[in-house]
PDB file of C-alpha atoms in Angstrom:
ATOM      1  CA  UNK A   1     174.928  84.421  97.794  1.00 52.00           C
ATOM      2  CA  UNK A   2     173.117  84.037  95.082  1.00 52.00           C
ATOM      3  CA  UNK A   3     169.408  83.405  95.361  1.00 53.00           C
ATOM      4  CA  UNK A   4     166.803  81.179  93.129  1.00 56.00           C
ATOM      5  CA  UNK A   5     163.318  82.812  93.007  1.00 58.00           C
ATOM      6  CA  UNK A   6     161.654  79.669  94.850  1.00 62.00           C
ATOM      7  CA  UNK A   7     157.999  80.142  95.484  1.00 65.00           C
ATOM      8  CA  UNK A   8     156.352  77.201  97.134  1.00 69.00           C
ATOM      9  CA  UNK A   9     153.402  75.926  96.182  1.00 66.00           C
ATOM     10  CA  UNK A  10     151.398  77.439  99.447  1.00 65.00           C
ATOM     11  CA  UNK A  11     152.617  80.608  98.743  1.00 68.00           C
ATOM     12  CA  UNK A  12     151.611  80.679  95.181  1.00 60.00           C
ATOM     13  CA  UNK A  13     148.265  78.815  95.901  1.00 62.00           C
ATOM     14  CA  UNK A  14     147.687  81.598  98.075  1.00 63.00           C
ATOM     15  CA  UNK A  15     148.274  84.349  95.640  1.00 64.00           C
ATOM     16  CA  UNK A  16     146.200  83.133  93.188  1.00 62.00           C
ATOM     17  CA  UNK A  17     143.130  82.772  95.405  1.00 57.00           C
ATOM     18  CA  UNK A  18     143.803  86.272  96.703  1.00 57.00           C
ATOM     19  CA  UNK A  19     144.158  87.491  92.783  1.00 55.00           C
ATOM     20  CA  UNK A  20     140.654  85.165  91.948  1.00 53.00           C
ATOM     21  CA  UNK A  21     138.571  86.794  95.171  1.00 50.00           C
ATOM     22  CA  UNK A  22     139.447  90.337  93.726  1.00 50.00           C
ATOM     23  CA  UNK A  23     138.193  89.422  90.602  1.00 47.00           C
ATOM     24  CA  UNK A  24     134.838  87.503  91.484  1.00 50.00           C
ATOM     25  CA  UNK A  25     134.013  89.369  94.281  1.00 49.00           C
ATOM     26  CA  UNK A  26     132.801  92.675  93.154  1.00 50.00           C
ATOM     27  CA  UNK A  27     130.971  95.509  95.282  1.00 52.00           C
ATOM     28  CA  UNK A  28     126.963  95.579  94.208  1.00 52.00           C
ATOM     29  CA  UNK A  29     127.842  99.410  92.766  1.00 53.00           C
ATOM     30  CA  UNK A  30     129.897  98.186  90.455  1.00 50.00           C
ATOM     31  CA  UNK A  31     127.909  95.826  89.424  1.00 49.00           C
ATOM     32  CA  UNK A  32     124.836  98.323  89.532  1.00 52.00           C
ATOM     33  CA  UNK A  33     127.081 100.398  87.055  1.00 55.00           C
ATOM     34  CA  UNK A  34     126.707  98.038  84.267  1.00 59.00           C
ATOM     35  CA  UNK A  35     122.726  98.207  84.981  1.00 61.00           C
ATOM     36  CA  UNK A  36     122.444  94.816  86.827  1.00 62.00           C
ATOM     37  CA  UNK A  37     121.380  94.176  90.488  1.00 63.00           C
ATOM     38  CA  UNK A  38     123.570  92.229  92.439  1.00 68.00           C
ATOM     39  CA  UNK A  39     122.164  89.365  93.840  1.00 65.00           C
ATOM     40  CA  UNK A  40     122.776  90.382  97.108  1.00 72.00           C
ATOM     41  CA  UNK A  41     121.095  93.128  96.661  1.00 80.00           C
ATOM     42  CA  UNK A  42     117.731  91.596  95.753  1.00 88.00           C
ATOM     43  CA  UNK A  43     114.914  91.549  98.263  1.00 90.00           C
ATOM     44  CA  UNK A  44     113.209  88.445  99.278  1.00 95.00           C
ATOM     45  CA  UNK A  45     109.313  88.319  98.574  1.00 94.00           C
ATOM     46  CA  UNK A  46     106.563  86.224 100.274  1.00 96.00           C
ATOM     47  CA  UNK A  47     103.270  86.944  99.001  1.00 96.00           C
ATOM     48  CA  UNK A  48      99.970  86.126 100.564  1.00 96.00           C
ATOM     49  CA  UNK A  49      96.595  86.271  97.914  1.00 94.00           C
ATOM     50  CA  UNK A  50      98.085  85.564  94.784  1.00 94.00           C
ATOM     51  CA  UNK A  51      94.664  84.940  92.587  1.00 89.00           C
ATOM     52  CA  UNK A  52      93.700  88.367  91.639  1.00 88.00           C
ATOM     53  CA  UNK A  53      95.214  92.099  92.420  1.00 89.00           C
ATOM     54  CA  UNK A  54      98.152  89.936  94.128  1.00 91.00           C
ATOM     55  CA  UNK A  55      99.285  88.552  90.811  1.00 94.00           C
ATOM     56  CA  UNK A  56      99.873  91.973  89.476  1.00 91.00           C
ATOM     57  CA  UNK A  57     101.636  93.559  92.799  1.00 90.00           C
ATOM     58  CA  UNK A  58     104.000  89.997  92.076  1.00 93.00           C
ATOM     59  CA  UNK A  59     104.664  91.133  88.230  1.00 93.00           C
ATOM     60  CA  UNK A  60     105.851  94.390  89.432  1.00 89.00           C
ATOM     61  CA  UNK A  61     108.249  92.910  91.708  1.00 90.00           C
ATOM     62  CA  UNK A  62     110.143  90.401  89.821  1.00 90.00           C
ATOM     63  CA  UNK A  63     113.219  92.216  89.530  1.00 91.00           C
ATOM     64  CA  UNK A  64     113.055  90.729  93.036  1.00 92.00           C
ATOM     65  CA  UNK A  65     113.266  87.569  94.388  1.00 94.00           C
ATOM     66  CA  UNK A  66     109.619  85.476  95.048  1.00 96.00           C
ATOM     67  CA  UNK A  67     110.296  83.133  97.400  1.00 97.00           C
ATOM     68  CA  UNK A  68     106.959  82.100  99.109  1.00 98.00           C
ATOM     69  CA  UNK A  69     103.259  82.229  97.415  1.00 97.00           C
ATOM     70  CA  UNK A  70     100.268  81.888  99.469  1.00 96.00           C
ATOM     71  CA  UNK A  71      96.889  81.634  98.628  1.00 96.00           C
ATOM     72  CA  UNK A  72      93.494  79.446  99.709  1.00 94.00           C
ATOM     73  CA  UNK A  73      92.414  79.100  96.265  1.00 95.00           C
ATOM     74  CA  UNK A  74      95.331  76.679  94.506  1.00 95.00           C
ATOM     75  CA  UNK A  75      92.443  76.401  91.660  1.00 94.00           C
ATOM     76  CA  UNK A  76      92.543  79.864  90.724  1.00 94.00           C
ATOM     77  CA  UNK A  77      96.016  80.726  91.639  1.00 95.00           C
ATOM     78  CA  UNK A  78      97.238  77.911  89.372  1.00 96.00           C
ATOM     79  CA  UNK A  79      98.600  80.338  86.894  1.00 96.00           C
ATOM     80  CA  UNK A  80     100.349  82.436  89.573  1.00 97.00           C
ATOM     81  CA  UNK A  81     102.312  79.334  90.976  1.00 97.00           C
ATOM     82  CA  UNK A  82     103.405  78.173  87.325  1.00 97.00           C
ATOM     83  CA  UNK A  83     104.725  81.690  86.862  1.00 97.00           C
ATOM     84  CA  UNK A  84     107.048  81.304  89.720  1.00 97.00           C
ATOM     85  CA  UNK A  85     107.961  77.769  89.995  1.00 97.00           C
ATOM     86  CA  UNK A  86     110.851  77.840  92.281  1.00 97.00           C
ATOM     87  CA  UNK A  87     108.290  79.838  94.796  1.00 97.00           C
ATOM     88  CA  UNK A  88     107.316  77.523  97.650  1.00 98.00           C
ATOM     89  CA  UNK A  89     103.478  77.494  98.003  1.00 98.00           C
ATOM     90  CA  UNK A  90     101.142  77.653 101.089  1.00 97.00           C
ATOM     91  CA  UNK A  91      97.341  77.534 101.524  1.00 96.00           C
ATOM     92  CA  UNK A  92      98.250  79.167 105.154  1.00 96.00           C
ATOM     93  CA  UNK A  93     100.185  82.534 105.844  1.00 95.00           C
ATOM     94  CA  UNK A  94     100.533  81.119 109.716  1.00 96.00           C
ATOM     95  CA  UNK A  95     102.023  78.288 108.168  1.00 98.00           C
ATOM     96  CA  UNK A  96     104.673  79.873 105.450  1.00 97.00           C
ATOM     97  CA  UNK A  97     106.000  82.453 108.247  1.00 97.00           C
ATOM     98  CA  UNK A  98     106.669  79.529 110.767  1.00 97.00           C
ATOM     99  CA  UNK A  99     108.493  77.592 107.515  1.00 97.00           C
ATOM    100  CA  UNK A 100     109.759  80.423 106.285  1.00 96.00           C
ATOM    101  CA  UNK A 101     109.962  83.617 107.905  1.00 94.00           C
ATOM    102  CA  UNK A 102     113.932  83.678 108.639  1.00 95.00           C
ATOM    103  CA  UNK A 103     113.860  83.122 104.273  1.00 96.00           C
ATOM    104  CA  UNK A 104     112.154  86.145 103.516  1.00 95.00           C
ATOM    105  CA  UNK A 105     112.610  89.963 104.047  1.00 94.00           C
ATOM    106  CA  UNK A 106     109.390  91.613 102.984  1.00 93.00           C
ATOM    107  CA  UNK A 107     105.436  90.507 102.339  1.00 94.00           C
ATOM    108  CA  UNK A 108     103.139  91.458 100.088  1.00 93.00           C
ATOM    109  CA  UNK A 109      99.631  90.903 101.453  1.00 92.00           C
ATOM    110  CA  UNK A 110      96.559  90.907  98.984  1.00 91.00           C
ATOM    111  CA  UNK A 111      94.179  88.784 100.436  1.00 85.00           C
ATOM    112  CA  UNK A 112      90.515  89.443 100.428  1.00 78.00           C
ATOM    113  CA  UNK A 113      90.079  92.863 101.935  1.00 71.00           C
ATOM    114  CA  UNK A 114      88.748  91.586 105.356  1.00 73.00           C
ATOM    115  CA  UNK A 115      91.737  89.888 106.427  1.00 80.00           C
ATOM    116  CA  UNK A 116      94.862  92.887 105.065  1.00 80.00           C
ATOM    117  CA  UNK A 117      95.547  93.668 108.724  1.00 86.00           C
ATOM    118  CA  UNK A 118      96.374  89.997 110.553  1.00 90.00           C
ATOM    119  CA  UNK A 119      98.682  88.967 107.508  1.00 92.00           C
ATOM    120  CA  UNK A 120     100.339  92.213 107.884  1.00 92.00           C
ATOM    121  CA  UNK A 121     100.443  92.434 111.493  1.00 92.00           C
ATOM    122  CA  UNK A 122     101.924  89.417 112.027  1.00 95.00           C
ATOM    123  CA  UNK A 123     104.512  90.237 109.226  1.00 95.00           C
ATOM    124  CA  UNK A 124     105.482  93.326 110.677  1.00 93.00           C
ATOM    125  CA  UNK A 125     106.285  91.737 114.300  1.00 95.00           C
ATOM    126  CA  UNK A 126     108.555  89.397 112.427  1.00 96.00           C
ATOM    127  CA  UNK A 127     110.383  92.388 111.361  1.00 95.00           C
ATOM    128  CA  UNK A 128     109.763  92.202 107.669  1.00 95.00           C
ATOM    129  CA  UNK A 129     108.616  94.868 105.534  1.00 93.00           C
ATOM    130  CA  UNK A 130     104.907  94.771 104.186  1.00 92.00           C
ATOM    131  CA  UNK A 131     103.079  95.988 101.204  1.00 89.00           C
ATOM    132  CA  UNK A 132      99.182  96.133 101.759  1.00 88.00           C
ATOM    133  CA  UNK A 133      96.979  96.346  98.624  1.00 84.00           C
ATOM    134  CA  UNK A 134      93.971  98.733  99.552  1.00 71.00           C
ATOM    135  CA  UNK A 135      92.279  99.181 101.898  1.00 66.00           C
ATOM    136  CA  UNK A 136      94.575  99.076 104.176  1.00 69.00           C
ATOM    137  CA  UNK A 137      92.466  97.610 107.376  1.00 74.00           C
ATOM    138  CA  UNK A 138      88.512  97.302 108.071  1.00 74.00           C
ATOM    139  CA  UNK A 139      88.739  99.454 111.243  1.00 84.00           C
ATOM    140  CA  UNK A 140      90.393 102.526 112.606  1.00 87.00           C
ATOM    141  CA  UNK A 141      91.681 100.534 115.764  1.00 87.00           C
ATOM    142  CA  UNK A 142      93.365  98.031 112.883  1.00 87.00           C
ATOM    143  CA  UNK A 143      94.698 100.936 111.173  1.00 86.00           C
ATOM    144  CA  UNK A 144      96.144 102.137 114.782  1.00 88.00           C
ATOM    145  CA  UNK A 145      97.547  98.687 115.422  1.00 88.00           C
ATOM    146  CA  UNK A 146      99.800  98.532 111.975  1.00 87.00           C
ATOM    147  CA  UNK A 147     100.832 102.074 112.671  1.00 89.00           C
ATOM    148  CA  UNK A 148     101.848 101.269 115.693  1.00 93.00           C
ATOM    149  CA  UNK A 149     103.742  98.235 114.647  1.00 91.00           C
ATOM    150  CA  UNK A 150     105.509  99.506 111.616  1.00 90.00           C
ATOM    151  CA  UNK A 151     106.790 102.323 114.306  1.00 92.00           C
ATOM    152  CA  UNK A 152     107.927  99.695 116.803  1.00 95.00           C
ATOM    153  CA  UNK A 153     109.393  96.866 114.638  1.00 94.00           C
ATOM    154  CA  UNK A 154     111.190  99.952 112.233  1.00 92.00           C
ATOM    155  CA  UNK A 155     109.758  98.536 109.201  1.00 90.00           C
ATOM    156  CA  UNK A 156     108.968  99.958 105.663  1.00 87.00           C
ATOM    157  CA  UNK A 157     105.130  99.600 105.152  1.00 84.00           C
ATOM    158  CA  UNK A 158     102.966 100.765 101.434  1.00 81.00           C
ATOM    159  CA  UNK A 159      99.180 100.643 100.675  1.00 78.00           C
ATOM    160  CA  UNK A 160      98.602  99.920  97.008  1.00 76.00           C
ATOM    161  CA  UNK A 161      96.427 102.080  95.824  1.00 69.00           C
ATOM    162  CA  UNK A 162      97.517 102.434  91.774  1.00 60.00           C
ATOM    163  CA  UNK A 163      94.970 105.405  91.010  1.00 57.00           C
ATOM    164  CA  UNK A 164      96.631 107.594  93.903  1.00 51.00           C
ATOM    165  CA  UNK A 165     100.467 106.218  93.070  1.00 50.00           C
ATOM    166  CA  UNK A 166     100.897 107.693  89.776  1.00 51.00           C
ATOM    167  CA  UNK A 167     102.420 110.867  88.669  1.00 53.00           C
ATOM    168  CA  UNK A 168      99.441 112.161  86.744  1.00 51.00           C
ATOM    169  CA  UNK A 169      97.581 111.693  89.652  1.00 50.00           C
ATOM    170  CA  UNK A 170      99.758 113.534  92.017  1.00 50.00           C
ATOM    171  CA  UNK A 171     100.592 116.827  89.953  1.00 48.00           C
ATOM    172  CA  UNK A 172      96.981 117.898  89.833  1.00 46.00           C
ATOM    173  CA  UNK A 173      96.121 117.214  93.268  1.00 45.00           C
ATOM    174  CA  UNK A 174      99.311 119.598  94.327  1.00 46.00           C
ATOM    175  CA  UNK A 175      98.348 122.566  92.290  1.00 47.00           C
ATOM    176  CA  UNK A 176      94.365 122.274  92.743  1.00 46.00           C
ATOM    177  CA  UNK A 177      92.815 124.597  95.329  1.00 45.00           C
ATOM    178  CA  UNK A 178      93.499 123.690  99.151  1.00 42.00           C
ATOM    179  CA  UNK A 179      94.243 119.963  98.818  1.00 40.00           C
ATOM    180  CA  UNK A 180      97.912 119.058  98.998  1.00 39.00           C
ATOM    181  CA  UNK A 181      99.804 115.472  99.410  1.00 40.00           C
ATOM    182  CA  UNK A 182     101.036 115.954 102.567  1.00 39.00           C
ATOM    183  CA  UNK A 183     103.722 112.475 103.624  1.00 41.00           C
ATOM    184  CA  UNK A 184     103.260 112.037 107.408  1.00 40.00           C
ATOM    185  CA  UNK A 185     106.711 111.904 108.858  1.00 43.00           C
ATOM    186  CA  UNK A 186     105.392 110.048 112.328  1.00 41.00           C
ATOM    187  CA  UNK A 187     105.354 106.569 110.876  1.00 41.00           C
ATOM    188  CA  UNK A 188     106.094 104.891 107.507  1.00 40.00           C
ATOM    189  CA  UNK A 189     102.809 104.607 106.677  1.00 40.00           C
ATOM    190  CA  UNK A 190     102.313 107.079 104.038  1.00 40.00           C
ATOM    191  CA  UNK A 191      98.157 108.712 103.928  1.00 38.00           C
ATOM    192  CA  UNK A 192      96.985 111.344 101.539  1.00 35.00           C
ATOM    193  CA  UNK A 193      95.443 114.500 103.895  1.00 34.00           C
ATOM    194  CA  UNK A 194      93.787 117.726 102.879  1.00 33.00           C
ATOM    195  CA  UNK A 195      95.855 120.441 103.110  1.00 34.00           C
ATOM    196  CA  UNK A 196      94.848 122.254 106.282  1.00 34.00           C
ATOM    197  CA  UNK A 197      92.972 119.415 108.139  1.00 36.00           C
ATOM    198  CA  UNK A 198      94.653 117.241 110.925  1.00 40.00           C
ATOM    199  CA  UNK A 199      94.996 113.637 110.463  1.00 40.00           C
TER     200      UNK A 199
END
């Protein structure tokens, strides 16, 4: 019997969808290879205090995604908010994490340095990671609190604190008498101790 290579139109629809999804869909290490971040692979930023030290935390996250700006002071901030445009943008923290909080996956809090801790706080019980610009809180029990939090809620927490985070800084520190950076493994909250002492 002698048989005619038929192929149906399903069958060959179906092919070439499975031969397009093998081309298009790519795993983010190949894509990573050609020195590109996948899209998927980009982290979702909401940012509250935007005016001053915020603006340059932002800058040094834009190979990320901004997706939320918040700040009191739209006057000021103007020139953040036309830097991102396609940010949403708050006057209220409260506010964007009710909107937005299932949009984002991490915060960067720079707000004036009485209020760090609530922003941060209430980030960190959302489940999203936080980055703090300095100092961290305005009271040991504060401090206690976002350690605790960023233990429970298994989040990645930083204090900015640029004169402590670069390399210059750290190689003298190491090799200089009896002070050491010492990394405390019990939480993610990284401190600088002197070699020696308890923290």
């Amino acid at each position: 019997m002698d048989r005619k290579n038929n192929v149906s139109r399903r069958r060959f629809l179906g092919t070439s969808a499975a031969a397009a999804a093998g081309i298009t869909i790519l795993p983010s290490n190949t894509i990573a290879g050609l020195g590109h971040k996948a899209p998927s692979d980009k982290l979702n930023i909401a940012a509250v205090g935007i005016g001053g030290m915020g603006f340059a935390n932002l800058k040094n996250m834009e190979t990320e995604n901004i997706v939320a700006l918040c700040d009191v002071d739209w006057g000021y901030s103007k020139r953040v908010f036309e830097h991102y445009p396609n940010a949403k943008k708050y006057k209220d923290w409260r506010k964007m994490y009710d909107e937005m909080g299932d949009q984002f996956d991490a915060v960067l809090v720079a707000t004036a340095d009485h209020s760090h801790a609530a922003a941060a706080a209430h980030a960190m019980t959302l489940g999203k990671h936080v980055y703090v610009q300095k100092p961290l809180t305005h009271s040991v029990y504060e401090s206690r609190l976002l350690t605790k939090l960023a233990d429970k809620y298994q989040v990645a927490t930083q204090m900015g604190n640029q004169a402590h985070q670069a390399k210059a800084f750290a190689r003298p520190a190491n090799g200089c008498g009896t002070e050491k950076l010492v990394i405390l493994p019990k939480s993610k909250l990284s401190r600088i101790v002197r070699f020696g002492h308890k923290a």
